[in-house]
JSON list of C-alpha atoms in Angstrom, two decimals:
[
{"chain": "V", "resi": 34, "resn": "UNK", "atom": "CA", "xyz": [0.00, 0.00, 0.00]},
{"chain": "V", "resi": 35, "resn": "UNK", "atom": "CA", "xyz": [1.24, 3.01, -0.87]},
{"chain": "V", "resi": 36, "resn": "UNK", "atom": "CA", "xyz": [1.46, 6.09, 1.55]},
{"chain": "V", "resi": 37, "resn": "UNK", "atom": "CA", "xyz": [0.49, 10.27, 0.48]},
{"chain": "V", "resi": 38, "resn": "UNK", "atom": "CA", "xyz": [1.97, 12.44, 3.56]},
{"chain": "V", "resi": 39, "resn": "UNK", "atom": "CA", "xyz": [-0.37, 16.09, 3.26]},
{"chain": "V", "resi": 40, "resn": "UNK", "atom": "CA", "xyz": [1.55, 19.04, 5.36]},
{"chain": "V", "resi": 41, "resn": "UNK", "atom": "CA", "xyz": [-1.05, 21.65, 5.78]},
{"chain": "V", "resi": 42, "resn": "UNK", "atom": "CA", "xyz": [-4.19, 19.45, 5.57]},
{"chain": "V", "resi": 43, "resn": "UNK", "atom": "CA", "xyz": [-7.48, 21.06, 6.18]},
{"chain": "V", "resi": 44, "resn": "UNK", "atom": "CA", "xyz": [-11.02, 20.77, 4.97]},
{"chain": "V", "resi": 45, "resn": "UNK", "atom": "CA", "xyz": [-10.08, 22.21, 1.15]},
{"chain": "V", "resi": 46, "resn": "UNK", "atom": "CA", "xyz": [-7.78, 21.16, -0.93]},
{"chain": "V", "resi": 47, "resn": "UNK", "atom": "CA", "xyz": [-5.84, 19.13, 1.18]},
{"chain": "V", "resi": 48, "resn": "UNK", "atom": "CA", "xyz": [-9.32, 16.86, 2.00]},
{"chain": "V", "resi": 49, "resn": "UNK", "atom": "CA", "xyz": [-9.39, 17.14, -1.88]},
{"chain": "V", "resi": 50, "resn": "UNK", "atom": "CA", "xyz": [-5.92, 15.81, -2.59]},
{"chain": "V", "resi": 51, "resn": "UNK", "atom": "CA", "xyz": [-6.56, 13.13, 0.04]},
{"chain": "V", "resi": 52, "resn": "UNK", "atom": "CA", "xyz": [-9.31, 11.54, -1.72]},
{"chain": "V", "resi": 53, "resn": "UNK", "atom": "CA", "xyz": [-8.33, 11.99, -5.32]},
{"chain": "V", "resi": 54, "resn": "UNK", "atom": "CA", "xyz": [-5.29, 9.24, -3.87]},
{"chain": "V", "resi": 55, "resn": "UNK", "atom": "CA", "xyz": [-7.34, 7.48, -1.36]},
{"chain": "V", "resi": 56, "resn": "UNK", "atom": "CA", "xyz": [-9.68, 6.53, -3.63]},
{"chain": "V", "resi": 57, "resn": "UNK", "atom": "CA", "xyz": [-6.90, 5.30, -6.41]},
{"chain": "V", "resi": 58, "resn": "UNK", "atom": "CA", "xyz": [-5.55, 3.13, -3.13]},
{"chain": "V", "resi": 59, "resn": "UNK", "atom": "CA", "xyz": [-3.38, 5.44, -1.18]},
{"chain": "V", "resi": 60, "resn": "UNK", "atom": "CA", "xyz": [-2.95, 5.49, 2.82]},
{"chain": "V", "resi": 61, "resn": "UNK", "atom": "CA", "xyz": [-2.83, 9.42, 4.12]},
{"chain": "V", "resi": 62, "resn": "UNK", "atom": "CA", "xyz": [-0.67, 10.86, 6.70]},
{"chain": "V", "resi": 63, "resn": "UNK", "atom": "CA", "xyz": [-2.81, 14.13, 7.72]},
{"chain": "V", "resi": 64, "resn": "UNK", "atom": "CA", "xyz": [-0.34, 17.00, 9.07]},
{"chain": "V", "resi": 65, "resn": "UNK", "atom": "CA", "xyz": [-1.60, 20.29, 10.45]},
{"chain": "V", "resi": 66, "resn": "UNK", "atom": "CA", "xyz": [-1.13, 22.49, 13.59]},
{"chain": "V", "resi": 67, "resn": "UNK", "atom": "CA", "xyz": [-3.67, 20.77, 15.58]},
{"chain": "V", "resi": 68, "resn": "UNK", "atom": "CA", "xyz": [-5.22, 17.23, 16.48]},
{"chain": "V", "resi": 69, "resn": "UNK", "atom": "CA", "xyz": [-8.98, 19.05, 16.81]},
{"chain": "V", "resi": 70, "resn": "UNK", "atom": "CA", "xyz": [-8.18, 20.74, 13.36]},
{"chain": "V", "resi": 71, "resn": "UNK", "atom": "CA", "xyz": [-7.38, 16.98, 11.83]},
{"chain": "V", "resi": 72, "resn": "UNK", "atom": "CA", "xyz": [-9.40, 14.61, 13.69]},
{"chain": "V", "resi": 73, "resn": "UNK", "atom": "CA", "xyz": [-12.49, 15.70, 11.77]},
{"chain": "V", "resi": 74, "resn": "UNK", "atom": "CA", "xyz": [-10.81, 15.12, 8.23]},
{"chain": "V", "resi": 75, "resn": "UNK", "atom": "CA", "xyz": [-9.23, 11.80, 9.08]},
{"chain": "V", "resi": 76, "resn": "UNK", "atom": "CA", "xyz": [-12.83, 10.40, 10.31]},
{"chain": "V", "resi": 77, "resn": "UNK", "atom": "CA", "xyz": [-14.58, 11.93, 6.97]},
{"chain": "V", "resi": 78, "resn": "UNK", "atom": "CA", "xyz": [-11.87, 9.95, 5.06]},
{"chain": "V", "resi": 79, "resn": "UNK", "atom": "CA", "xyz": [-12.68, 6.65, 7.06]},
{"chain": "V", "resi": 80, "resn": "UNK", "atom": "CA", "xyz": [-16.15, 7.18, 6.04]},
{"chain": "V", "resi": 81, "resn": "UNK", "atom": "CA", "xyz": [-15.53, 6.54, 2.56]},
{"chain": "V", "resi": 82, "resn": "UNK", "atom": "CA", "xyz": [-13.23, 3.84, 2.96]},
{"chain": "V", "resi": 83, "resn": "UNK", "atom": "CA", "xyz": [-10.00, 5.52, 3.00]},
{"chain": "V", "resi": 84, "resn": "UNK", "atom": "CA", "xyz": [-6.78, 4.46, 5.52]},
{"chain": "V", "resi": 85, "resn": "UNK", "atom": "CA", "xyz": [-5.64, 8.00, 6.86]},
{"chain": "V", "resi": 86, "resn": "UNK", "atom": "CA", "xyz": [-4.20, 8.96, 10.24]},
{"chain": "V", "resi": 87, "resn": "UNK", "atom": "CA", "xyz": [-3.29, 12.54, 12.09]},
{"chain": "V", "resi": 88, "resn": "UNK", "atom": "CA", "xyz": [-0.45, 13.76, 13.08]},
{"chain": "V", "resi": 89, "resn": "UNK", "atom": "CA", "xyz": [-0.19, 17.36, 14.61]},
{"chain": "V", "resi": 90, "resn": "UNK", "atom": "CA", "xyz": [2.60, 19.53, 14.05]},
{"chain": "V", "resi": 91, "resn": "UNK", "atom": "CA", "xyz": [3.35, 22.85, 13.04]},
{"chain": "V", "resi": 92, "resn": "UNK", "atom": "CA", "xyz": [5.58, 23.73, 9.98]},
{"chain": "V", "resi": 93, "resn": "UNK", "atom": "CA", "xyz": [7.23, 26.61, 11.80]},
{"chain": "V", "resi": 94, "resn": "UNK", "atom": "CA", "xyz": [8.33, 24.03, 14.52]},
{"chain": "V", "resi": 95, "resn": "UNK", "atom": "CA", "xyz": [11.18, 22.20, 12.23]},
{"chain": "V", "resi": 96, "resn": "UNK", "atom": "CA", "xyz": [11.96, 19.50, 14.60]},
{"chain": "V", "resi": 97, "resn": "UNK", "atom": "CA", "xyz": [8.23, 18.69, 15.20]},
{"chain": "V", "resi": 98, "resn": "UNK", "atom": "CA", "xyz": [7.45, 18.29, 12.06]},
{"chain": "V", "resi": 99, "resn": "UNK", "atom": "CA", "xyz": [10.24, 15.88, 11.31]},
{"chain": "V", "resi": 100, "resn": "UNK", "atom": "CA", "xyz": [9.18, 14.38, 14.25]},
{"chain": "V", "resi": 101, "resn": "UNK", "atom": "CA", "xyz": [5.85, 13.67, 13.31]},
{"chain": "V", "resi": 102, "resn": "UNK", "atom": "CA", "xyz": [6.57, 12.71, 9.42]},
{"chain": "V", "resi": 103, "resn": "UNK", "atom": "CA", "xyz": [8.68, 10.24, 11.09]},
{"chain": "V", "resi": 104, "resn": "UNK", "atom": "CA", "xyz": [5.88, 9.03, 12.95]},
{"chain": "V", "resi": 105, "resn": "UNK", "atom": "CA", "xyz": [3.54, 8.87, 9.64]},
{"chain": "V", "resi": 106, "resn": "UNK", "atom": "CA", "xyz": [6.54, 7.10, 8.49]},
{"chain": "V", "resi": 107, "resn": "UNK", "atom": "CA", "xyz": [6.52, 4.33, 11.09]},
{"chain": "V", "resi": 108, "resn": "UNK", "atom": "CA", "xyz": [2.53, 4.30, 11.00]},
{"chain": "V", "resi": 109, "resn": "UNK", "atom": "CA", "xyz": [2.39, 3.37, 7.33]},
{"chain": "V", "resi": 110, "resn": "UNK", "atom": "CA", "xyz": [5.98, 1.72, 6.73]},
{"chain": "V", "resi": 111, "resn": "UNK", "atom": "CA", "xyz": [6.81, 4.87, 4.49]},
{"chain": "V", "resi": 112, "resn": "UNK", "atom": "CA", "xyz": [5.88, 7.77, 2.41]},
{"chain": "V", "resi": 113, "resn": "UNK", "atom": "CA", "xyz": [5.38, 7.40, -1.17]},
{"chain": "V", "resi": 114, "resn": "UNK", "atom": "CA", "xyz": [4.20, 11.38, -1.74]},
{"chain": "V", "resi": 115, "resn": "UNK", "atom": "CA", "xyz": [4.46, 14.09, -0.01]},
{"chain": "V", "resi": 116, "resn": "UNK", "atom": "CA", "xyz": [2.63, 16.77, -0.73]},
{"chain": "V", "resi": 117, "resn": "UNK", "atom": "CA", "xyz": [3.65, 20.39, 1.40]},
{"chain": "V", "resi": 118, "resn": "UNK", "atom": "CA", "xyz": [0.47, 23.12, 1.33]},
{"chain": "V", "resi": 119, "resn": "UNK", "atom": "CA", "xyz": [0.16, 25.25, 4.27]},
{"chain": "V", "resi": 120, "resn": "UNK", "atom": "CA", "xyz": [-2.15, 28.12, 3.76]},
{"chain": "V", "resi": 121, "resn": "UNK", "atom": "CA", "xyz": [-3.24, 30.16, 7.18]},
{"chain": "V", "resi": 122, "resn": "UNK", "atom": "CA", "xyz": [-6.83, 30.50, 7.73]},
{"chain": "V", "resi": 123, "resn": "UNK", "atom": "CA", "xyz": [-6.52, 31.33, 11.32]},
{"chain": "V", "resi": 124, "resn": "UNK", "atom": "CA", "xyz": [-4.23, 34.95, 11.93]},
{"chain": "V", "resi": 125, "resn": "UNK", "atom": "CA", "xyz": [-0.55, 33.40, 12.80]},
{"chain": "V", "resi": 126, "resn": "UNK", "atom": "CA", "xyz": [1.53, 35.44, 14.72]},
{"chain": "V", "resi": 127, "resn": "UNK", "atom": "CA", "xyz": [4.20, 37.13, 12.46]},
{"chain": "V", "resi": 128, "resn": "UNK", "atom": "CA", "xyz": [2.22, 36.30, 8.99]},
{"chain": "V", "resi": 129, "resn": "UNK", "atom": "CA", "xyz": [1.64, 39.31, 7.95]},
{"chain": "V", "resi": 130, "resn": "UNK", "atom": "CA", "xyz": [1.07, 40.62, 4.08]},
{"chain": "V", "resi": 131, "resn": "UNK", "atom": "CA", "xyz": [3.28, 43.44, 2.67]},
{"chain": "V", "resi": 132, "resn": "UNK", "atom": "CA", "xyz": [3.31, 45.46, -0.96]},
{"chain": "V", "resi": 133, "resn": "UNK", "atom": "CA", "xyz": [6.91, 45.63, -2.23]},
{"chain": "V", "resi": 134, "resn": "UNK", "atom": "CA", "xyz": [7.64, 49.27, -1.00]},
{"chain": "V", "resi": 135, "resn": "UNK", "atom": "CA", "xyz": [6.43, 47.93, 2.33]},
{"chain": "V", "resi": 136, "resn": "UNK", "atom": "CA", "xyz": [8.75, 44.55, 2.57]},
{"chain": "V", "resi": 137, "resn": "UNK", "atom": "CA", "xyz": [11.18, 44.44, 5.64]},
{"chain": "V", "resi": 138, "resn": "UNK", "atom": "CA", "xyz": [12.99, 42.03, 6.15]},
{"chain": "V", "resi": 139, "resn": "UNK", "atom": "CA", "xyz": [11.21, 41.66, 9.42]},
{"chain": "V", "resi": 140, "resn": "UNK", "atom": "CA", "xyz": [7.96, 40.72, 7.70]},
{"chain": "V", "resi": 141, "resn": "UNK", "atom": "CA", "xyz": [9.47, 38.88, 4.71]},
{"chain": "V", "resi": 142, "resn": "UNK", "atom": "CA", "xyz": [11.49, 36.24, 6.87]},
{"chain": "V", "resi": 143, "resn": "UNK", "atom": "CA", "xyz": [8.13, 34.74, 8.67]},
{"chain": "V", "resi": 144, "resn": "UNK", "atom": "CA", "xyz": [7.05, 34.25, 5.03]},
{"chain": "V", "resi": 145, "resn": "UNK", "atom": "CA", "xyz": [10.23, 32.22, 4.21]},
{"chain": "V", "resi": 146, "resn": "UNK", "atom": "CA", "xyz": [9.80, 30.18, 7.77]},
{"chain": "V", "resi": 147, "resn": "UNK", "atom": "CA", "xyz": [6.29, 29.20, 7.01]},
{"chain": "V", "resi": 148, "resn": "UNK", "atom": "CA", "xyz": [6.20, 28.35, 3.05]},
{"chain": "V", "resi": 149, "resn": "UNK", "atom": "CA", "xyz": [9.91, 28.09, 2.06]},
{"chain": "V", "resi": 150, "resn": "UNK", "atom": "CA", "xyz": [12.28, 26.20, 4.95]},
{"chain": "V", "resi": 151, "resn": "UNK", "atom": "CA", "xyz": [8.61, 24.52, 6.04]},
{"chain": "V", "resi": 152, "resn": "UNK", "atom": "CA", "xyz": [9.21, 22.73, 2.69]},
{"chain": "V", "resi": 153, "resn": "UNK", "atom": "CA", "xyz": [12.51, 22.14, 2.88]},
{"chain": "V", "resi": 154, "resn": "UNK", "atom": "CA", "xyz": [12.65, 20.43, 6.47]},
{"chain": "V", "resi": 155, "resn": "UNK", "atom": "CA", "xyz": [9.49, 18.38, 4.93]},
{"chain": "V", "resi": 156, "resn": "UNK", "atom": "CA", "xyz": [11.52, 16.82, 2.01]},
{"chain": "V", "resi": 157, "resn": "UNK", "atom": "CA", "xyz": [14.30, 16.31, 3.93]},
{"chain": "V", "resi": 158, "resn": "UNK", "atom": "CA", "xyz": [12.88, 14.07, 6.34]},
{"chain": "V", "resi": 159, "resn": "UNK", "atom": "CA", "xyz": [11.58, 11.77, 3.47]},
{"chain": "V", "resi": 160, "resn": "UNK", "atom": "CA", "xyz": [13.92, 12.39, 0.74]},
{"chain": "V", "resi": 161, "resn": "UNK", "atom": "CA", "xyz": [16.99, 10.31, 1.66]},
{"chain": "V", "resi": 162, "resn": "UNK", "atom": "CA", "xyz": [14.45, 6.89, 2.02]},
{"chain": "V", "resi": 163, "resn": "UNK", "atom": "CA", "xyz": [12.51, 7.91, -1.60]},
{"chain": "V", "resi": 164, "resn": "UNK", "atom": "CA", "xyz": [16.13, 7.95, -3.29]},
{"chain": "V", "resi": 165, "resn": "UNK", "atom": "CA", "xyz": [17.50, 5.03, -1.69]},
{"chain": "V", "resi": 166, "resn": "UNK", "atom": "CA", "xyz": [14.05, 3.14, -3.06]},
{"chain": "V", "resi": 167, "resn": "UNK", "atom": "CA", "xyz": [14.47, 5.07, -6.45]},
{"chain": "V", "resi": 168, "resn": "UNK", "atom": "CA", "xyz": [10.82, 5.74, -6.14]},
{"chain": "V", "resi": 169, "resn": "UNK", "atom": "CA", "xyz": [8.84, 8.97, -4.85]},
{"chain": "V", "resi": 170, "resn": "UNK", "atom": "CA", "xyz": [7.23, 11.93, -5.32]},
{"chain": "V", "resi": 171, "resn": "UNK", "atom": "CA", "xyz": [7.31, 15.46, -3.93]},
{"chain": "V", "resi": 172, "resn": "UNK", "atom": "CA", "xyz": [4.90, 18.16, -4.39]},
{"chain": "V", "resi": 173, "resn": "UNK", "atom": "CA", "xyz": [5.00, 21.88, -3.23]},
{"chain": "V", "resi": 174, "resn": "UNK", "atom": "CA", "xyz": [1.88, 24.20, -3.68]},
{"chain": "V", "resi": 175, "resn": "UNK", "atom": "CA", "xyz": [2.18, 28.17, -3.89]},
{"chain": "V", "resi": 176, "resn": "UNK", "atom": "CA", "xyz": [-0.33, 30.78, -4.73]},
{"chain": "V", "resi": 177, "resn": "UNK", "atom": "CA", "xyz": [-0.01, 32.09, -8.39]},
{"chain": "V", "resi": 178, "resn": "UNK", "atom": "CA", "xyz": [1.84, 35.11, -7.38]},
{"chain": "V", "resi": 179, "resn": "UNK", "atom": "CA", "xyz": [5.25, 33.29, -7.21]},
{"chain": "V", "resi": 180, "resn": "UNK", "atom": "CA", "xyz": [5.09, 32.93, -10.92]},
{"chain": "V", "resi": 181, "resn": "UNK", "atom": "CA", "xyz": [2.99, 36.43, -11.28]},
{"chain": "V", "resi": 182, "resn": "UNK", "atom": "CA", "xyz": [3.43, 38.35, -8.19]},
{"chain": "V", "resi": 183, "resn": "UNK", "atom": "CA", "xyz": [0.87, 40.42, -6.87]},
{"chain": "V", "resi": 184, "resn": "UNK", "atom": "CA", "xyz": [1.67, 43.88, -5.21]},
{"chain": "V", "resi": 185, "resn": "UNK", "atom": "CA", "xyz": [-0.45, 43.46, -2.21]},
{"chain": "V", "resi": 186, "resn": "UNK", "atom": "CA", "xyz": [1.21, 40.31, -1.60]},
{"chain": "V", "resi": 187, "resn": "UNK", "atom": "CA", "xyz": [5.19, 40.78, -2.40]},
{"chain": "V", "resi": 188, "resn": "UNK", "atom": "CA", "xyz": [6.39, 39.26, 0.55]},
{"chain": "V", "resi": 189, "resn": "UNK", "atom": "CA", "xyz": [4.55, 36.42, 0.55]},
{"chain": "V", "resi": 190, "resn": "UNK", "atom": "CA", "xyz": [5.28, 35.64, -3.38]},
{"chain": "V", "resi": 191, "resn": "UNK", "atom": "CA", "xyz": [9.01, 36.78, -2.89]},
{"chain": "V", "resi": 192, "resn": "UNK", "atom": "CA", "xyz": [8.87, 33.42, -0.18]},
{"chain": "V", "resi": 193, "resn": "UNK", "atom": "CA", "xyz": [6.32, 31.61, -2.41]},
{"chain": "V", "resi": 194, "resn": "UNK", "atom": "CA", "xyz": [8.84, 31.82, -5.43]},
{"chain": "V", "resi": 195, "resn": "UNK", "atom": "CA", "xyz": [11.99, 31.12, -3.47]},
{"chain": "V", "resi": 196, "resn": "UNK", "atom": "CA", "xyz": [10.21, 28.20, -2.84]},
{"chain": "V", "resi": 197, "resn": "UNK", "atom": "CA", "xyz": [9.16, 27.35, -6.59]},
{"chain": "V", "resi": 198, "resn": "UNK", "atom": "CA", "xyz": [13.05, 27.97, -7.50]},
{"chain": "V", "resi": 199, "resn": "UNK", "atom": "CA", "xyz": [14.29, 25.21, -5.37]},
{"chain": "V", "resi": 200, "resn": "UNK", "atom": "CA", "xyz": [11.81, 23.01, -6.54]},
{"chain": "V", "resi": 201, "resn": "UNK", "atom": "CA", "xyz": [12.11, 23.02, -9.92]},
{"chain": "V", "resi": 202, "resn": "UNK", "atom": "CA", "xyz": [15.94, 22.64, -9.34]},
{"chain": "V", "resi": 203, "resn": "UNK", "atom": "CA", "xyz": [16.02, 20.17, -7.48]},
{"chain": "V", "resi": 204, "resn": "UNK", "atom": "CA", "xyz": [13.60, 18.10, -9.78]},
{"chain": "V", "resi": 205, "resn": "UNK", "atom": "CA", "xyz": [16.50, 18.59, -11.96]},
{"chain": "V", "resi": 206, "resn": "UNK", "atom": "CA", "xyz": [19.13, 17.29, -9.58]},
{"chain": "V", "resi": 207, "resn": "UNK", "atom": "CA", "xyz": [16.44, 14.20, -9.29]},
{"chain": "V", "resi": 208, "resn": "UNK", "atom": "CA", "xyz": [16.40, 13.15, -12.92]},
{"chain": "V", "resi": 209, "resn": "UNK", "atom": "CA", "xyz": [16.89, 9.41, -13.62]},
{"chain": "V", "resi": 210, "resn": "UNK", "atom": "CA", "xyz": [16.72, 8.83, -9.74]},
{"chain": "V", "resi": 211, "resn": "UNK", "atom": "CA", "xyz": [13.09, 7.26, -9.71]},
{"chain": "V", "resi": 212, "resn": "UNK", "atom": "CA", "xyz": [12.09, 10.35, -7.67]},
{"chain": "V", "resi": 213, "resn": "UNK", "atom": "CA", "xyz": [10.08, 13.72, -8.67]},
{"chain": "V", "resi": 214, "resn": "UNK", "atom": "CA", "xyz": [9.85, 16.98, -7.57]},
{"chain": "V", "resi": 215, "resn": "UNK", "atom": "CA", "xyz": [6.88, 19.31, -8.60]},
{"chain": "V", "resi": 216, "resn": "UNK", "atom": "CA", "xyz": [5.65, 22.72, -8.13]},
{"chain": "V", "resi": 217, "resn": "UNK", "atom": "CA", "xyz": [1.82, 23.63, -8.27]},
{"chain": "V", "resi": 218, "resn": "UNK", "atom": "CA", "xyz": [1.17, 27.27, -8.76]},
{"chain": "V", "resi": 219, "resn": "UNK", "atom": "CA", "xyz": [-2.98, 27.94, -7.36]},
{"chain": "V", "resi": 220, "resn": "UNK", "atom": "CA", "xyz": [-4.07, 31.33, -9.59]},
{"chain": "V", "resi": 221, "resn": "UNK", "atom": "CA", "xyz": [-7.25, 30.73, -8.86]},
{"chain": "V", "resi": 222, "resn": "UNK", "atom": "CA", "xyz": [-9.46, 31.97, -5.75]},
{"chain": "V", "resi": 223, "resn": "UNK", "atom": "CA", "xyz": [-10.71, 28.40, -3.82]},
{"chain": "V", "resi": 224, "resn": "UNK", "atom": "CA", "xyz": [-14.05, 27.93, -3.36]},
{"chain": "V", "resi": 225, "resn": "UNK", "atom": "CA", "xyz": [-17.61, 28.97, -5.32]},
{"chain": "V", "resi": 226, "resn": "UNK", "atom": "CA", "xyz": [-16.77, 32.47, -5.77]},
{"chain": "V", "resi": 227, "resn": "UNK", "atom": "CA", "xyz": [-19.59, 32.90, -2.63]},
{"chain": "V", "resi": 228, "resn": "UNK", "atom": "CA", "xyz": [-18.49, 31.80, 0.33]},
{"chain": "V", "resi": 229, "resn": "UNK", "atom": "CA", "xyz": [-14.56, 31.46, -0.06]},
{"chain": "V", "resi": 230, "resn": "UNK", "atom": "CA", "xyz": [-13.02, 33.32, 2.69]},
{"chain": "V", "resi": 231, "resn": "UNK", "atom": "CA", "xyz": [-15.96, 36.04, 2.36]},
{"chain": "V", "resi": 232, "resn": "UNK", "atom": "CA", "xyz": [-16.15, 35.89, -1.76]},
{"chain": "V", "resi": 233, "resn": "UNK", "atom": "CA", "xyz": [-13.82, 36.04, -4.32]},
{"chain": "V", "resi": 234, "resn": "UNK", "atom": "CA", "xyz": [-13.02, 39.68, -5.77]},
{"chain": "V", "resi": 235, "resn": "UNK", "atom": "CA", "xyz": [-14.76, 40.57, -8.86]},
{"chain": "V", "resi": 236, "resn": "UNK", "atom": "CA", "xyz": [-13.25, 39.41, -11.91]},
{"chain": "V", "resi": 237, "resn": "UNK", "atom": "CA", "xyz": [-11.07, 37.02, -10.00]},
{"chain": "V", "resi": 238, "resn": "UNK", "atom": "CA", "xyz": [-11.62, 33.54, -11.14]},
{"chain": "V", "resi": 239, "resn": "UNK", "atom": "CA", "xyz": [-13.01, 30.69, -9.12]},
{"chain": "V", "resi": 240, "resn": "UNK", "atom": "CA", "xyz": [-12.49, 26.99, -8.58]},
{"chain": "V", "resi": 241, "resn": "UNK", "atom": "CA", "xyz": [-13.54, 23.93, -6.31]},
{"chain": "V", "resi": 242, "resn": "UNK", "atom": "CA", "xyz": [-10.59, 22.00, -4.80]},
{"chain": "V", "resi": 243, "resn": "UNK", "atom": "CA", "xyz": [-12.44, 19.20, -6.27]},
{"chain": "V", "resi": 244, "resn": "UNK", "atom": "CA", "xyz": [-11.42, 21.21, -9.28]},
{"chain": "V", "resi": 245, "resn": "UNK", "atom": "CA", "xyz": [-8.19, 21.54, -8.54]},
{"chain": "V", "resi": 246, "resn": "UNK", "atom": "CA", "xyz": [-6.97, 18.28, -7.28]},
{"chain": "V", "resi": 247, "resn": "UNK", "atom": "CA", "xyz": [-6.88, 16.29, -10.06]},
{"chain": "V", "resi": 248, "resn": "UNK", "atom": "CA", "xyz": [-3.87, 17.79, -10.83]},
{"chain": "V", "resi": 249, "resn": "UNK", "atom": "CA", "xyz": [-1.87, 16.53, -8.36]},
{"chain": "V", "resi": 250, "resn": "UNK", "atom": "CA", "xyz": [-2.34, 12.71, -9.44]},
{"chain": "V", "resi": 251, "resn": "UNK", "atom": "CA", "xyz": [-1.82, 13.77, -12.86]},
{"chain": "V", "resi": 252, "resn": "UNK", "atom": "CA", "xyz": [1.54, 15.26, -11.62]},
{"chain": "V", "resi": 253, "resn": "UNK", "atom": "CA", "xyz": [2.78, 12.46, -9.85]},
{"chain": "V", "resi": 254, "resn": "UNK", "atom": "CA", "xyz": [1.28, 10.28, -12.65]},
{"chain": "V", "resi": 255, "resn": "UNK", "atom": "CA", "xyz": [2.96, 12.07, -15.47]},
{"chain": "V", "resi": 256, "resn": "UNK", "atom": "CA", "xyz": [5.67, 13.37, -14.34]},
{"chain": "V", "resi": 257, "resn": "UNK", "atom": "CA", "xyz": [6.20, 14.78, -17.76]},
{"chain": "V", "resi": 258, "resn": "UNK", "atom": "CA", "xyz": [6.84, 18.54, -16.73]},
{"chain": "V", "resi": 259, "resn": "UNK", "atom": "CA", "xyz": [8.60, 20.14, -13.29]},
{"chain": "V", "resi": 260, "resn": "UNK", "atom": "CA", "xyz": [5.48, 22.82, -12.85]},
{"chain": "V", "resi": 261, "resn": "UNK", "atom": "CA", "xyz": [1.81, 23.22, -13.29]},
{"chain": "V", "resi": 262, "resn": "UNK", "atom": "CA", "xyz": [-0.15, 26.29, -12.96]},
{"chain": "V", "resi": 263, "resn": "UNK", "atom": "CA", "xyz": [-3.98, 25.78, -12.49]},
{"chain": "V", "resi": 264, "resn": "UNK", "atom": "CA", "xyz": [-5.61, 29.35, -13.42]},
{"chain": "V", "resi": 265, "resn": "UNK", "atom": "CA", "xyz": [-9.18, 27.71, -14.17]},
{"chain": "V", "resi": 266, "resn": "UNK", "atom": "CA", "xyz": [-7.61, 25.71, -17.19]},
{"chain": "V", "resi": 267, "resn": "UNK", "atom": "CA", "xyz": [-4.58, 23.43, -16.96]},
{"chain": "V", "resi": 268, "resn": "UNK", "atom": "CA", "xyz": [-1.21, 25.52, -18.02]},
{"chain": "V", "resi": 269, "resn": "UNK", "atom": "CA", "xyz": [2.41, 23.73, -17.96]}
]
């Protein structure tokens, strides 16, 4: 059986991405800040049939979230895909959002904490086992501003991109090992356009993460292309 490890899973997209690989035969390693936030996700999941287990951590917290990955890992006998998306829908102390004039790097090094060395710690703590199988897969998720940054958000896409750098070199560092790196850039608003975080702003384009995730099996699937960019239609 094989194992999907979500960092950041909550009741969107990472519920989403959980059952687009559940339901194709995947066990899922549920990783978020708290067991109350989880608990609810991982019993929805055994409702329809699908293996998945929590494990609370926060990704600003390096060691614990090694520590519990490890755990998932011991759980499940390994992880097959990992798949790092943290998105904050609770304030978090120092997350903060900055236009470019306004970056310091005060507020701009939370933002590398929480989406960039988050990711980094994550794929280290499964990376050496996926190349010494010469099988795995690694996905990273990132608004649409680290490929066409937005002003209101510069310090979070200055992170976000850092982020999407690395990734797409270290898929090529990873050729011909057996194990793939991805990027997924969101330009999209999440939800019906109604009742996603308040409503989407006009002329800002909408999408389900039942939409969305899709994508992500397709990815690790495929495995034809080091980026995707999901902006309503499917972009490489």
């Amino acid at each position: 059986m094989s194992t999907l490890a979500i960092v950041g899973a909550g009741p969107g997209m990472g519920l989403a991405i959980a059952r687009t690989f559940g339901r194709r035969g995947f066990d899922v390693a549920l990783i978020a800040r708290t067991q109350e936030k989880l608990e609810p996700l991982v019993d929805q999941l055994s409702q329809e049939g699908i293996k998945a287990a929590a494990f609370p951590a926060d990704v600003l917290d390096r060691a614990a979230l090694t520590d519990a990955l490890e755990a998932a890992k011991a759980r499940f006998g390994g992880i097959d895909v990992l798949e790092y998306s943290p998105a904050p829908h609770s304030p978090v102390p120092g997350i903060t959002m900055a236009a470019p004039s306004e970056v310091t790097v005060d507020n701009l090094q939370p933002q590398i904490e929480y989406n960039f060395y988050g990711a980094v710690t994550a794929a280290q703590a499964v990376l050496p086992a996926m190349r010494e199988a010469g099988a795995g897969t690694l996905l990273f998720t990132t608004g649409g501003g680290s490929v066409d940054p937005v002003p209101m958000l510069a310090n979070i896409n200055a992170a976000a991109a850092a982020l999407r750098n690395w990734v797409i070199n270290l898929n090529k560092e990873l050729a011909g090992s057996g194990v793939y790196a991805g990027h997924v850039a969101i330009s999209v608003w999440i939800g019906d356009g109604a009742v996603a975080r308040g409503g989407a702003p006009d002329g800002v384009p909408t999408a389900t993460p039942e939409q969305i995730a899709p994508l992500y099996w397709d990815l690790h699937e495929n495995r034809d292309r080091p980026e995707a960019v999901f902006s309503g239609t499917l972009d490489a």
